[in-house]
Amino acid sequence: LEWNKKAEKLFGVYRRYALGADICKLEIGLDLPVLKIFKDIERVQRSLTYEVQVKKMNGDQYSQLSLTFSCIYAGSGPMADKTNSFAVIARDMTREKQLESRMSETEKLAGIGQLAAGIAHQLNTPLGAILLSAQMLEETVTDEDDSEDILRIIRQTEQCRGIIKGLLNFARPTGTERGRVDLSEVINDSVFLMEKKLKVSSVDLRIVAHTEPWVYGNRNELEQVFFNLMANALDAMSGGGSIEIVLQDA
C-alpha cells in the first residue's frame, strides 16, 4: 500500500502508518468490502466507483468521498512495475454534495411558493363572492344582531383576503426591480402574516418610527428579510416576551 499527503488529509492516517499496510486492516473508516471490489474489478475488467462517508481527522465531521477502484494491467508505462496491483483514486465531494443539497432545498421552497400562490389565487374568487354578498346583505338587514354577524363575516373575509395578498406578495418572483419603498408598510405586511403566531407565542410586537421610513430597494426581498427576522426571533422566545422594531436614520 502506498499513501500520499492528500490521503493523509482525507482519511486521517499518517503516511508512515499506511505504507506497506494491508488496506483491509487499516482503520480509515471505509465501510466497503474492499476484497470483493477487487475481485469484481478483475471479473468485469473495468473500474468501479463508490461513494462513502469518512470521518475527518477532528472526528466531528464527515467527508463525502468518491472512490474509484482500478486494476493496473501489464504494460510498459510508468506503472509497469505495479502490474496486477490496484489503484484507488479518492475525490472529496463534500462541498459539491452540500451545494446540491442547498440547491434541492431552494427548489423545494420555490415549489412551495408556487403551490401557495396557486392556492391563494383559487381562494380569492370565492372569498370575493362571500365579501360581496355580505356587503349587499349589510345594506338590507335591519336587525342589530344580524347586522353584527354580517359585519363579523365581512371583517373575517377581509382578513383572509389580506393573508392571501401577503402570501401572493411573498411567493411572487423577486426579480431585480428596485424602487422607493415604504419600510413601515413592508414591516406591517410582514407582521400581519405573523399575527397569529405572535398571539400564540404570547409575544408583543411594537414598531417605532423616528424618521420617514423610505428606502431604495426591492419590496419582496425586504419583506422576506423582515419575515425571516421575526420568525427567528419567535423561535428564540419560547417563553413569550416583546419585540420592538425601531426605524431611525443611521
Tab-separated table of C-alpha atoms in Angstrom:
chain	number	residue	atom	x	y	z
A	1	LEU	CA	0.000	0.000	0.000
A	2	GLU	CA	1.239	3.467	-0.945
A	3	TRP	CA	-0.097	6.715	0.521
A	4	ASN	CA	0.209	10.411	-0.368
A	5	LYS	CA	-0.335	13.654	1.558
A	6	LYS	CA	-3.884	14.120	0.265
A	7	ALA	CA	-4.788	10.629	1.503
A	8	GLU	CA	-3.468	11.627	4.942
A	9	LYS	CA	-5.855	14.585	4.989
A	10	LEU	CA	-8.885	12.667	3.695
A	11	PHE	CA	-8.584	9.546	5.859
A	12	GLY	CA	-6.784	10.912	8.933
A	13	VAL	CA	-3.983	8.312	8.780
A	14	TYR	CA	-0.353	9.415	8.527
A	15	ARG	CA	1.697	8.102	5.626
A	16	ARG	CA	4.224	6.335	7.844
A	17	TYR	CA	1.449	4.147	9.292
A	18	ALA	CA	-0.146	3.383	5.914
A	19	LEU	CA	2.896	2.465	3.772
A	20	GLY	CA	3.053	-1.265	3.199
A	21	ALA	CA	-0.023	-1.948	5.333
A	22	ASP	CA	-2.956	-4.170	4.385
A	23	ILE	CA	-5.758	-1.839	3.285
A	24	CYS	CA	-8.347	-4.197	4.770
A	25	LYS	CA	-6.723	-3.905	8.202
A	26	LEU	CA	-6.134	-0.159	8.018
A	27	GLU	CA	-8.630	1.812	10.088
A	28	ILE	CA	-9.669	4.513	7.613
A	29	GLY	CA	-13.427	4.324	8.070
A	30	LEU	CA	-14.193	2.621	4.751
A	31	ASP	CA	-17.446	0.715	5.105
A	32	LEU	CA	-16.785	-1.202	1.891
A	33	PRO	CA	-15.966	-4.859	1.097
A	34	VAL	CA	-12.617	-3.959	-0.458
A	35	LEU	CA	-11.502	-7.527	-1.331
A	36	LYS	CA	-14.830	-8.232	-3.012
A	37	ILE	CA	-14.492	-4.998	-5.004
A	38	PHE	CA	-11.038	-6.082	-6.213
A	39	LYS	CA	-12.480	-9.420	-7.369
A	40	ASP	CA	-15.382	-7.665	-9.108
A	41	ILE	CA	-12.941	-5.409	-10.978
A	42	GLU	CA	-10.984	-8.411	-12.229
A	43	ARG	CA	-14.242	-10.065	-13.260
A	44	VAL	CA	-15.792	-7.132	-15.144
A	45	GLN	CA	-12.435	-5.796	-16.431
A	46	ARG	CA	-13.216	-2.150	-15.668
A	47	SER	CA	-13.022	0.450	-12.903
A	48	LEU	CA	-15.733	0.691	-10.259
A	49	THR	CA	-16.771	3.833	-8.352
A	50	TYR	CA	-18.372	4.097	-4.915
A	51	GLU	CA	-19.459	6.990	-2.701
A	52	VAL	CA	-18.752	6.800	1.029
A	53	GLN	CA	-18.712	8.969	4.137
A	54	VAL	CA	-15.475	9.116	6.111
A	55	LYS	CA	-14.846	10.874	9.415
A	56	LYS	CA	-12.440	13.804	9.245
A	57	MET	CA	-9.295	13.915	11.382
A	58	ASN	CA	-11.040	16.002	14.077
A	59	GLY	CA	-13.692	13.273	14.361
A	60	ASP	CA	-16.599	15.744	14.462
A	61	GLN	CA	-17.426	15.990	10.762
A	62	TYR	CA	-17.689	13.705	7.763
A	63	SER	CA	-16.261	13.970	4.277
A	64	GLN	CA	-18.233	12.682	1.309
A	65	LEU	CA	-15.795	10.808	-0.916
A	66	SER	CA	-15.973	9.318	-4.377
A	67	LEU	CA	-13.652	6.282	-4.610
A	68	THR	CA	-12.702	4.863	-7.996
A	69	PHE	CA	-11.080	1.402	-7.816
A	70	SER	CA	-8.984	0.328	-10.828
A	71	CYS	CA	-6.737	-2.579	-11.684
A	72	ILE	CA	-3.257	-1.938	-13.078
A	73	TYR	CA	-2.722	-4.239	-16.037
A	74	ALA	CA	0.502	-5.299	-17.740
A	75	GLY	CA	2.112	-2.615	-19.882
A	76	SER	CA	5.228	-0.531	-20.452
A	77	GLY	CA	4.168	2.721	-18.798
A	78	PRO	CA	5.395	4.274	-15.532
A	79	MET	CA	3.183	1.851	-13.570
A	80	ALA	CA	4.552	-1.263	-15.287
A	81	ASP	CA	6.174	-2.440	-12.057
A	82	LYS	CA	2.773	-2.295	-10.344
A	83	THR	CA	1.136	-4.836	-12.693
A	84	ASN	CA	-1.715	-6.781	-11.063
A	85	SER	CA	-1.983	-4.179	-8.317
A	86	PHE	CA	-4.931	-1.893	-7.648
A	87	ALA	CA	-5.179	1.892	-7.590
A	88	VAL	CA	-7.800	3.839	-5.672
A	89	ILE	CA	-8.499	7.450	-6.624
A	90	ALA	CA	-10.338	9.347	-3.886
A	91	ARG	CA	-12.136	12.612	-4.644
A	92	ASP	CA	-13.565	14.812	-1.897
A	93	MET	CA	-17.143	15.652	-2.929
A	94	THR	CA	-18.244	17.241	0.362
A	95	ARG	CA	-18.687	20.774	-0.976
A	96	GLU	CA	-20.315	19.501	-4.154
A	97	LYS	CA	-22.843	17.464	-2.141
A	98	GLN	CA	-23.533	20.426	0.164
A	99	LEU	CA	-24.196	22.615	-2.866
A	100	GLU	CA	-26.541	20.006	-4.343
A	101	SER	CA	-28.400	19.839	-1.018
A	102	ARG	CA	-28.780	23.630	-0.851
A	103	MET	CA	-29.993	23.745	-4.456
A	104	SER	CA	-32.518	20.990	-3.690
A	105	GLU	CA	-33.828	22.945	-0.671
A	106	THR	CA	-34.075	26.098	-2.792
A	107	GLU	CA	-36.074	24.215	-5.432
A	108	LYS	CA	-38.403	22.836	-2.733
A	109	LEU	CA	-39.008	26.321	-1.318
A	110	ALA	CA	-39.677	27.658	-4.803
A	111	GLY	CA	-42.168	24.822	-5.357
A	112	ILE	CA	-43.907	25.603	-2.050
A	113	GLY	CA	-44.121	29.260	-3.078
A	114	GLN	CA	-45.713	28.363	-6.403
A	115	LEU	CA	-48.151	25.999	-4.674
A	116	ALA	CA	-49.101	28.690	-2.131
A	117	ALA	CA	-49.627	31.214	-4.934
A	118	GLY	CA	-51.854	28.771	-6.831
A	119	ILE	CA	-53.980	28.012	-3.763
A	120	ALA	CA	-54.214	31.727	-2.931
A	121	HIS	CA	-55.475	32.549	-6.433
A	122	GLN	CA	-58.129	29.837	-6.183
A	123	LEU	CA	-59.300	31.072	-2.768
A	124	ASN	CA	-59.511	34.712	-3.846
A	125	THR	CA	-62.546	34.156	-6.102
A	126	PRO	CA	-64.915	32.521	-3.548
A	127	LEU	CA	-63.767	34.954	-0.854
A	128	GLY	CA	-64.610	37.869	-3.153
A	129	ALA	CA	-68.092	36.420	-3.728
A	130	ILE	CA	-68.615	35.948	0.040
A	131	LEU	CA	-67.475	39.509	0.747
A	132	LEU	CA	-69.725	40.999	-1.937
A	133	SER	CA	-72.753	39.007	-0.725
A	134	ALA	CA	-72.126	40.049	2.886
A	135	GLN	CA	-71.802	43.698	1.921
A	136	MET	CA	-75.090	43.528	-0.002
A	137	LEU	CA	-76.808	41.868	2.961
A	138	GLU	CA	-75.459	44.567	5.280
A	139	GLU	CA	-77.409	47.185	3.304
A	140	THR	CA	-80.730	45.331	3.656
A	141	VAL	CA	-80.592	43.890	7.205
A	142	THR	CA	-82.305	45.898	9.944
A	143	ASP	CA	-81.924	43.547	12.918
A	144	GLU	CA	-78.982	44.601	15.121
A	145	ASP	CA	-77.831	41.036	15.941
A	146	ASP	CA	-77.940	40.009	12.290
A	147	SER	CA	-76.023	43.166	11.379
A	148	GLU	CA	-73.249	42.320	13.866
A	149	ASP	CA	-72.973	38.798	12.439
A	150	ILE	CA	-72.673	40.169	8.911
A	151	LEU	CA	-70.026	42.690	9.997
A	152	ARG	CA	-68.117	39.835	11.593
A	153	ILE	CA	-68.269	37.894	8.296
A	154	ILE	CA	-67.023	40.960	6.399
A	155	ARG	CA	-64.117	41.535	8.822
A	156	GLN	CA	-63.038	37.886	8.765
A	157	THR	CA	-63.309	37.683	4.978
A	158	GLU	CA	-61.226	40.848	4.568
A	159	GLN	CA	-58.660	39.390	6.952
A	160	CYS	CA	-58.497	36.207	4.850
A	161	ARG	CA	-58.024	38.265	1.691
A	162	GLY	CA	-55.252	40.206	3.420
A	163	ILE	CA	-53.458	36.977	4.340
A	164	ILE	CA	-53.790	35.748	0.758
A	165	LYS	CA	-52.406	39.058	-0.530
A	166	GLY	CA	-49.429	38.638	1.762
A	167	LEU	CA	-48.844	35.086	0.547
A	168	LEU	CA	-49.007	36.214	-3.083
A	169	ASN	CA	-46.524	39.030	-2.423
A	170	PHE	CA	-44.235	36.633	-0.576
A	171	ALA	CA	-44.400	33.968	-3.302
A	172	ARG	CA	-44.025	36.396	-6.204
A	173	PRO	CA	-40.668	36.046	-8.050
A	174	THR	CA	-38.271	38.627	-6.656
A	175	GLY	CA	-36.632	39.793	-9.858
A	176	THR	CA	-34.191	42.709	-9.800
A	177	GLU	CA	-36.624	45.639	-9.749
A	178	ARG	CA	-35.613	48.377	-7.318
A	179	GLY	CA	-37.511	51.461	-6.262
A	180	ARG	CA	-38.633	53.714	-3.416
A	181	VAL	CA	-40.196	51.541	-0.700
A	182	ASP	CA	-42.102	52.480	2.452
A	183	LEU	CA	-40.286	50.381	5.050
A	184	SER	CA	-43.057	50.826	7.601
A	185	GLU	CA	-45.606	49.370	5.180
A	186	VAL	CA	-43.298	46.446	4.392
A	187	ILE	CA	-42.870	45.653	8.098
A	188	ASN	CA	-46.597	45.929	8.768
A	189	ASP	CA	-47.353	43.494	5.942
A	190	SER	CA	-44.820	41.044	7.370
A	191	VAL	CA	-46.262	41.459	10.875
A	192	PHE	CA	-49.742	40.780	9.503
A	193	LEU	CA	-48.591	37.397	8.214
A	194	MET	CA	-47.085	36.604	11.635
A	195	GLU	CA	-50.036	37.961	13.663
A	196	LYS	CA	-51.488	34.599	14.714
A	197	LYS	CA	-48.095	33.146	15.645
A	198	LEU	CA	-47.323	36.260	17.706
A	199	LYS	CA	-50.523	35.773	19.710
A	200	VAL	CA	-49.979	32.039	20.206
A	201	SER	CA	-46.386	32.681	21.328
A	202	SER	CA	-47.504	35.444	23.741
A	203	VAL	CA	-45.174	37.915	22.086
A	204	ASP	CA	-45.973	41.627	21.845
A	205	LEU	CA	-44.553	43.490	18.865
A	206	ARG	CA	-44.149	47.263	18.669
A	207	ILE	CA	-42.984	49.358	15.712
A	208	VAL	CA	-41.397	52.745	16.493
A	209	ALA	CA	-40.599	55.115	13.602
A	210	HIS	CA	-38.318	58.081	14.389
A	211	THR	CA	-37.981	59.101	10.768
A	212	GLU	CA	-39.659	58.892	7.365
A	213	PRO	CA	-39.218	55.162	6.655
A	214	TRP	CA	-38.462	55.386	2.937
A	215	VAL	CA	-35.658	53.291	1.457
A	216	TYR	CA	-34.488	52.343	-2.029
A	217	GLY	CA	-34.695	48.597	-2.620
A	218	ASN	CA	-36.739	45.592	-3.685
A	219	ARG	CA	-40.009	45.270	-1.781
A	220	ASN	CA	-40.273	41.471	-1.937
A	221	GLU	CA	-36.702	40.979	-0.770
A	222	LEU	CA	-37.265	43.352	2.163
A	223	GLU	CA	-40.485	41.544	3.126
A	224	GLN	CA	-38.643	38.235	3.174
A	225	VAL	CA	-35.841	39.741	5.295
A	226	PHE	CA	-38.219	41.050	7.964
A	227	PHE	CA	-40.360	37.899	7.861
A	228	ASN	CA	-37.275	35.731	8.478
A	229	LEU	CA	-36.008	38.038	11.246
A	230	MET	CA	-39.344	37.877	13.060
A	231	ALA	CA	-39.581	34.100	12.584
A	232	ASN	CA	-36.092	33.664	14.088
A	233	ALA	CA	-36.974	35.994	16.980
A	234	LEU	CA	-40.130	33.994	17.752
A	235	ASP	CA	-38.203	30.715	17.671
A	236	ALA	CA	-35.824	32.157	20.284
A	237	MET	CA	-38.678	33.354	22.567
A	238	SER	CA	-40.370	30.137	23.624
A	239	GLY	CA	-41.500	31.724	26.897
A	240	GLY	CA	-43.050	34.808	25.327
A	241	GLY	CA	-41.817	38.382	25.527
A	242	SER	CA	-41.741	41.504	23.404
A	243	ILE	CA	-40.159	42.624	20.136
A	244	GLU	CA	-39.501	46.251	19.299
A	245	ILE	CA	-38.675	47.331	15.752
A	246	VAL	CA	-37.180	50.825	15.629
A	247	LEU	CA	-36.901	52.799	12.380
A	248	GLN	CA	-34.382	55.647	12.527
A	249	ASP	CA	-31.669	57.305	10.479
A	250	ALA	CA	-28.277	55.589	10.579
